Short mmCIF file of C-alpha atoms and ligand atoms in Angstrom, two decimals:
data_model
loop_
_atom_site.label_atom_id
_atom_site.label_comp_id
_atom_site.label_asym_id
_atom_site.label_seq_id
_atom_site.Cartn_x
_atom_site.Cartn_y
_atom_site.Cartn_z
CA MET B 1 0.06 -0.06 -0.03
CA THR B 2 1.36 3.38 -0.84
CA THR B 3 1.73 5.91 1.95
CA ASP B 4 -0.23 8.77 0.42
CA ARG B 5 -3.48 6.70 0.21
CA ILE B 6 -6.44 8.57 1.53
CA PRO B 7 -7.86 6.82 4.51
CA LEU B 8 -11.33 5.36 3.92
CA ALA B 9 -13.96 4.33 6.49
CA GLY B 10 -17.69 3.71 6.19
CA VAL B 11 -20.76 2.05 7.54
CA ILE B 12 -21.89 -1.38 6.43
CA GLY B 13 -25.66 -2.29 6.97
CA SER B 14 -28.80 -2.79 4.96
CA PRO B 15 -30.43 -0.19 4.44
CA VAL B 16 -27.86 2.47 5.00
CA ALA B 17 -29.19 5.35 2.88
CA HIS B 18 -30.65 6.96 5.83
CA SER B 19 -27.43 6.84 7.90
CA LYS B 20 -26.18 10.13 9.50
CA SER B 21 -22.72 8.72 10.00
CA PRO B 22 -21.22 9.90 6.81
CA GLN B 23 -22.26 13.60 7.62
CA LEU B 24 -20.86 13.21 11.11
CA HIS B 25 -17.45 11.87 10.00
CA HIS B 26 -17.05 14.25 7.29
CA HIS B 27 -17.85 17.08 9.58
CA TRP B 28 -15.01 15.94 11.92
CA LEU B 29 -12.63 15.50 9.01
CA ARG B 30 -13.30 19.05 7.98
CA VAL B 31 -12.97 20.46 11.55
CA HIS B 32 -9.49 18.62 11.95
CA GLY B 33 -8.39 19.47 8.29
CA LEU B 34 -7.66 15.70 7.73
CA ARG B 35 -7.90 13.79 4.40
CA GLY B 36 -10.32 10.94 4.53
CA HIS B 37 -13.70 9.52 3.20
CA TYR B 38 -16.54 7.77 4.89
CA ILE B 39 -18.83 5.89 2.67
CA PRO B 40 -22.21 4.19 3.28
CA MET B 41 -22.21 0.60 2.03
CA ASP B 42 -25.38 -1.51 1.60
CA VAL B 43 -24.27 -5.16 1.87
CA ASN B 44 -26.08 -8.45 2.00
CA THR B 45 -25.43 -10.81 5.00
CA ASP B 46 -24.16 -13.52 2.50
CA ASP B 47 -21.63 -11.10 1.20
CA LEU B 48 -20.27 -9.54 4.55
CA ALA B 49 -17.28 -11.85 5.14
CA GLU B 50 -16.19 -11.34 1.30
CA VAL B 51 -16.57 -7.51 1.62
CA LEU B 52 -14.84 -7.26 4.93
CA GLY B 53 -11.78 -9.28 3.36
CA THR B 54 -11.54 -6.96 0.46
CA LEU B 55 -12.09 -3.47 2.06
CA PRO B 56 -8.56 -3.30 3.79
CA LYS B 57 -6.89 -3.72 0.39
CA MET B 58 -8.71 -0.80 -0.92
CA GLY B 59 -7.49 1.55 1.79
CA PHE B 60 -10.19 1.14 4.32
CA VAL B 61 -8.88 1.59 7.85
CA GLY B 62 -12.19 0.46 9.40
CA VAL B 63 -15.95 0.51 9.22
CA ASN B 64 -19.01 0.87 11.44
CA ILE B 65 -21.40 -2.01 11.28
CA THR B 66 -25.13 -1.44 11.63
CA VAL B 67 -28.44 -3.37 11.30
CA PRO B 68 -28.65 -6.25 10.50
CA HIS B 69 -25.00 -7.29 10.62
CA LYS B 70 -24.02 -6.23 14.29
CA GLU B 71 -24.20 -9.96 15.56
CA LYS B 72 -23.04 -11.77 12.46
CA VAL B 73 -19.86 -9.69 12.31
CA LEU B 74 -18.54 -11.43 15.44
CA GLU B 75 -18.38 -14.61 13.60
CA ILE B 76 -15.99 -12.99 11.05
CA ALA B 77 -13.89 -10.71 13.36
CA ASP B 78 -10.44 -12.11 14.47
CA LEU B 79 -10.30 -10.19 17.79
CA ILE B 80 -13.34 -9.12 19.70
CA THR B 81 -13.23 -6.88 22.87
CA ASP B 82 -14.84 -8.28 26.07
CA ARG B 83 -17.71 -5.82 26.00
CA ALA B 84 -18.60 -6.65 22.37
CA THR B 85 -18.59 -10.41 23.40
CA LEU B 86 -20.88 -9.69 26.49
CA ILE B 87 -23.21 -7.58 24.34
CA GLY B 88 -23.11 -10.03 21.56
CA ALA B 89 -22.80 -7.45 18.89
CA ALA B 90 -20.06 -5.07 17.43
CA ASN B 91 -20.68 -1.66 15.81
CA THR B 92 -17.00 -0.80 15.03
CA LEU B 93 -14.38 -2.64 13.31
CA ILE B 94 -10.66 -1.68 13.07
CA PHE B 95 -8.56 -3.17 10.16
CA ARG B 96 -5.33 -3.66 11.74
CA LYS B 97 -1.96 -3.44 9.80
CA ASP B 98 -1.33 -7.21 10.51
CA GLY B 99 -4.53 -8.00 8.57
CA LYS B 100 -6.56 -8.89 11.55
CA ILE B 101 -10.13 -7.41 12.09
CA HIS B 102 -10.71 -6.12 15.57
CA ALA B 103 -14.28 -5.72 16.64
CA ASP B 104 -15.64 -3.54 19.40
CA ASN B 105 -18.91 -2.17 20.59
CA THR B 106 -19.00 1.59 21.42
CA ASP B 107 -22.79 1.94 21.83
CA GLY B 108 -22.61 1.76 25.63
CA TYR B 109 -19.84 4.39 25.66
CA GLY B 110 -21.87 6.75 23.58
CA PHE B 111 -24.92 6.20 25.63
CA ILE B 112 -23.16 7.10 28.87
CA GLU B 113 -21.15 9.98 27.39
CA ASN B 114 -24.49 11.47 26.16
CA LEU B 115 -25.93 11.32 29.58
CA ARG B 116 -22.79 12.82 31.24
CA GLN B 117 -23.07 15.76 28.64
CA GLY B 118 -26.84 16.09 28.82
CA ALA B 119 -27.28 15.58 32.61
CA PRO B 120 -24.07 16.56 34.17
CA ASN B 121 -25.58 16.15 37.75
CA TRP B 122 -26.48 12.51 37.06
CA ASN B 123 -25.34 10.21 39.78
CA PRO B 124 -25.43 6.51 38.43
CA SER B 125 -25.30 5.05 41.87
CA SER B 126 -28.12 6.98 43.27
CA GLY B 127 -30.90 4.36 42.35
CA PRO B 128 -32.51 1.82 40.09
CA ALA B 129 -32.88 2.26 36.37
CA VAL B 130 -35.79 1.00 34.29
CA VAL B 131 -34.79 -0.10 30.76
CA LEU B 132 -37.55 -0.57 28.34
CA GLY B 133 -36.67 -3.28 25.65
CA ALA B 134 -34.34 -6.25 25.54
CA GLY B 135 -32.72 -6.10 21.98
CA GLY B 136 -29.24 -5.50 20.92
CA ALA B 137 -29.43 -1.73 22.07
CA ALA B 138 -30.73 -2.79 25.45
CA ARG B 139 -27.81 -5.10 25.87
CA ALA B 140 -25.34 -2.24 25.28
CA VAL B 141 -27.16 -0.08 27.55
CA VAL B 142 -27.34 -2.62 30.43
CA ALA B 143 -23.61 -3.41 30.05
CA SER B 144 -22.73 0.25 30.34
CA LEU B 145 -25.08 0.87 33.30
CA ILE B 146 -23.51 -2.02 35.20
CA ASP B 147 -20.11 -0.46 34.47
CA VAL B 148 -20.88 2.87 35.97
CA GLY B 149 -22.27 1.48 38.98
CA VAL B 150 -26.17 1.56 38.74
CA PRO B 151 -27.23 -0.52 41.63
CA GLU B 152 -30.27 -2.17 40.19
CA ILE B 153 -31.77 -2.54 36.57
CA LEU B 154 -35.36 -3.36 35.85
CA ILE B 155 -35.81 -4.71 32.36
CA SER B 156 -39.21 -4.77 30.72
CA ASN B 157 -39.80 -6.19 27.25
CA ARG B 158 -42.84 -7.04 25.20
CA THR B 159 -41.28 -10.49 24.66
CA ARG B 160 -40.55 -11.54 28.23
CA VAL B 161 -38.16 -14.36 27.53
CA ARG B 162 -35.77 -12.00 25.67
CA ALA B 163 -35.72 -9.96 28.94
CA GLU B 164 -35.11 -13.03 31.01
CA LYS B 165 -32.25 -14.08 28.77
CA LEU B 166 -30.74 -10.55 29.20
CA ALA B 167 -31.02 -10.82 32.90
CA ASP B 168 -29.41 -14.33 32.99
CA ASP B 169 -26.46 -12.95 30.93
CA PHE B 170 -25.87 -9.82 33.10
CA GLY B 171 -26.33 -11.21 36.64
CA LYS B 172 -28.16 -10.38 39.78
CA ARG B 173 -28.40 -6.61 39.44
CA VAL B 174 -30.87 -7.12 36.52
CA LYS B 175 -34.50 -8.05 37.21
CA VAL B 176 -37.27 -8.65 34.74
CA VAL B 177 -40.72 -6.75 35.00
CA ASP B 178 -43.69 -7.72 32.96
CA TRP B 179 -44.25 -5.44 29.92
CA VAL B 180 -47.84 -4.71 31.00
CA LYS B 181 -46.63 -3.69 34.49
CA ALA B 182 -43.61 -1.46 33.28
CA GLY B 183 -45.62 1.58 34.30
CA ASN B 184 -45.87 0.45 37.90
CA VAL B 185 -42.19 0.49 38.47
CA LEU B 186 -41.52 3.88 37.23
CA GLU B 187 -41.97 5.47 40.61
CA ASP B 188 -39.12 3.47 41.99
CA ALA B 189 -36.74 4.51 39.13
CA ASP B 190 -33.97 7.05 39.26
CA MET B 191 -33.68 6.81 35.46
CA VAL B 192 -35.79 5.39 32.53
CA VAL B 193 -34.28 4.45 29.20
CA ASN B 194 -36.23 3.47 26.06
CA THR B 195 -34.29 1.16 23.83
CA THR B 196 -37.27 -0.11 21.82
CA SER B 197 -38.02 1.24 18.54
CA LEU B 198 -41.41 2.70 19.76
CA GLY B 199 -41.81 6.29 19.01
CA MET B 200 -39.64 6.29 16.02
CA LEU B 201 -40.86 7.89 12.87
CA GLY B 202 -43.17 5.48 11.23
CA LYS B 203 -43.48 3.25 14.29
CA PRO B 204 -46.13 2.90 16.93
CA GLU B 205 -45.90 5.23 19.91
CA MET B 206 -44.66 4.16 23.29
CA ARG B 207 -47.81 3.39 25.46
CA VAL B 208 -46.21 2.58 28.87
CA PRO B 209 -48.20 4.78 31.40
CA LEU B 210 -46.00 7.40 32.78
CA ASP B 211 -47.99 9.05 35.48
CA GLY B 212 -45.95 7.18 38.06
CA LEU B 213 -42.66 8.90 37.03
CA ARG B 214 -41.16 11.04 39.99
CA LYS B 215 -40.08 14.74 39.38
CA GLY B 216 -36.41 14.91 38.58
CA THR B 217 -36.21 11.27 37.22
CA LEU B 218 -33.73 11.31 34.33
CA VAL B 219 -35.57 10.01 31.31
CA THR B 220 -33.75 9.20 27.85
CA ASP B 221 -34.64 7.72 24.61
CA LEU B 222 -32.36 6.03 22.15
CA VAL B 223 -34.83 7.14 19.41
CA TYR B 224 -33.54 10.29 17.91
CA ASN B 225 -36.00 10.64 14.91
CA PRO B 226 -37.99 12.55 16.08
CA LEU B 227 -35.61 14.24 18.51
CA GLN B 228 -38.52 15.03 21.04
CA THR B 229 -40.29 11.68 21.35
CA ARG B 230 -43.66 11.51 23.02
CA LEU B 231 -41.87 9.72 25.99
CA LEU B 232 -39.55 12.83 26.42
CA ARG B 233 -42.27 15.28 25.93
CA GLU B 234 -44.48 13.83 28.61
CA ALA B 235 -41.55 13.13 30.94
CA GLU B 236 -40.56 16.65 30.70
CA ALA B 237 -44.19 17.80 31.35
CA LEU B 238 -44.11 15.72 34.51
CA GLY B 239 -40.81 17.58 35.78
CA CYS B 240 -38.42 14.92 34.77
CA GLN B 241 -34.93 15.57 33.32
CA THR B 242 -34.68 14.51 29.69
CA VAL B 243 -31.93 13.71 27.34
CA ASP B 244 -32.49 12.99 23.69
CA GLY B 245 -30.92 10.06 21.90
CA LEU B 246 -28.97 12.02 19.15
CA GLY B 247 -25.81 12.49 21.37
CA MET B 248 -25.50 8.77 21.78
CA LEU B 249 -25.11 8.41 17.99
CA LEU B 250 -22.49 11.22 18.05
CA HIS B 251 -20.60 10.01 21.02
CA GLN B 252 -20.50 6.31 19.89
CA ALA B 253 -18.51 7.46 16.87
CA VAL B 254 -15.66 9.26 18.77
CA PRO B 255 -13.51 6.26 19.64
CA ALA B 256 -13.83 4.97 16.03
CA PHE B 257 -12.93 8.27 14.42
CA GLU B 258 -10.02 8.59 16.66
CA ARG B 259 -8.74 5.01 15.85
CA TRP B 260 -9.16 5.52 12.20
CA PHE B 261 -8.10 9.07 11.50
CA GLY B 262 -5.88 9.69 14.51
CA LYS B 263 -7.53 12.69 16.21
CA ARG B 264 -10.08 12.66 19.03
CA PRO B 265 -13.12 14.72 17.94
CA VAL B 266 -15.40 16.57 20.35
CA VAL B 267 -19.19 16.43 20.45
CA ASP B 268 -20.52 20.02 20.65
CA ALA B 269 -23.31 22.12 19.26
CA ALA B 270 -21.65 22.36 15.78
CA THR B 271 -21.56 18.55 15.67
CA ARG B 272 -25.29 18.26 16.35
CA ALA B 273 -25.94 21.12 13.86
CA ALA B 274 -23.89 19.39 11.21
CA ILE B 275 -25.95 16.25 11.24
CA LEU B 276 -29.30 18.00 11.53
CA ARG B 277 -28.73 19.76 8.38
P1 ATR V 1 -32.04 -3.10 18.49
O1 ATR V 1 -30.83 -3.93 18.09
O2 ATR V 1 -32.12 -1.90 17.90
O3 ATR V 1 -32.32 -3.10 20.01
P2 ATR V 1 -34.06 -5.24 18.13
O4 ATR V 1 -33.01 -6.38 18.56
O5 ATR V 1 -34.86 -5.61 16.90
O6 ATR V 1 -33.35 -3.95 17.82
O7 ATR V 1 -34.99 -4.77 19.38
C1 ATR V 1 -36.08 -3.97 19.29
C2 ATR V 1 -36.75 -3.75 20.58
O8 ATR V 1 -37.92 -2.87 20.32
C3 ATR V 1 -37.16 -5.05 21.32
O9 ATR V 1 -37.14 -4.85 22.63
C4 ATR V 1 -38.46 -5.07 20.78
O10 ATR V 1 -39.43 -5.98 21.66
P3 ATR V 1 -39.42 -7.62 21.30
O11 ATR V 1 -38.24 -8.25 21.82
O12 ATR V 1 -40.81 -7.93 21.95
O13 ATR V 1 -39.68 -7.70 19.80
C5 ATR V 1 -39.01 -3.67 20.86
N1 ATR V 1 -40.34 -3.52 20.14
C6 ATR V 1 -40.34 -3.27 18.75
N2 ATR V 1 -41.50 -3.11 18.41
C7 ATR V 1 -42.31 -3.13 19.49
C8 ATR V 1 -43.75 -2.92 19.87
N3 ATR V 1 -44.68 -2.76 18.88
N4 ATR V 1 -44.14 -3.02 21.14
C9 ATR V 1 -43.34 -3.27 22.11
N5 ATR V 1 -41.92 -3.47 21.83
C10 ATR V 1 -41.40 -3.43 20.58
#
């Protein structure tokens, strides 16, 4: 490989046309005056291994992985971080100089950094968290909440067995609450996180009754389209502190950008504006 090759990165998923990541990485490349490109790539699951084998030869330094390949990619990677193994999914790959593919999951990092920035007075150890949903995003959220010392996590999911599997995998601090009873445990919560797709543009609204929410409870939604979901609007009206989900998308990209392009970017108002354009 010649040394003056422009470093390439991108996102692999299907579909990927809607992805905000190209705008985000190009914004940071501009801010830092770096050469590089970030390309969305729509790839079928059957072709994933072949594509990942080829990209490093074309000057790619790494890629993000999104739906539906986040779990499958663990079968292809040579090295997997402990947190990606625990979560069972990766969102970031680094193509190492020795030819090995290194897989990591930075979703939990993005989730926590978004809360630290959006709710600077948040004290994770102050009380229980209620997590709605038990999919891949919920696994990343639960892993990171355990990491930062949340004492108890109550998981509620439409499909109960999925929540039970998650609780089994993550140990005693995680307990399962029936989906129809999720509203009943909100009054015990110091924080509430929606990891389901409910409230997303084109999806049904979140219907969990929120009237039990205490004033001051931290409520956050991983959905960022729309930015102000009904959950966040209603929580705000009840006097809760709310943080929208856009920051998680921005923060999860920070470690990847740094590894690929060599500079650690910041997430600020200009970053948000760049991807809301
Ligand atoms: P992700 O990796 O983004 O978490 P996922 O694994 O498909 O995606 O999980 C989506 C989450 O949204 C799940 O918790 C799902 O609940 P089920 O496990 O019961 O499928 C939840 N979800 C999606 N549509 C829902 C709906 N209409 N009502 C309640 N929960 C829903």
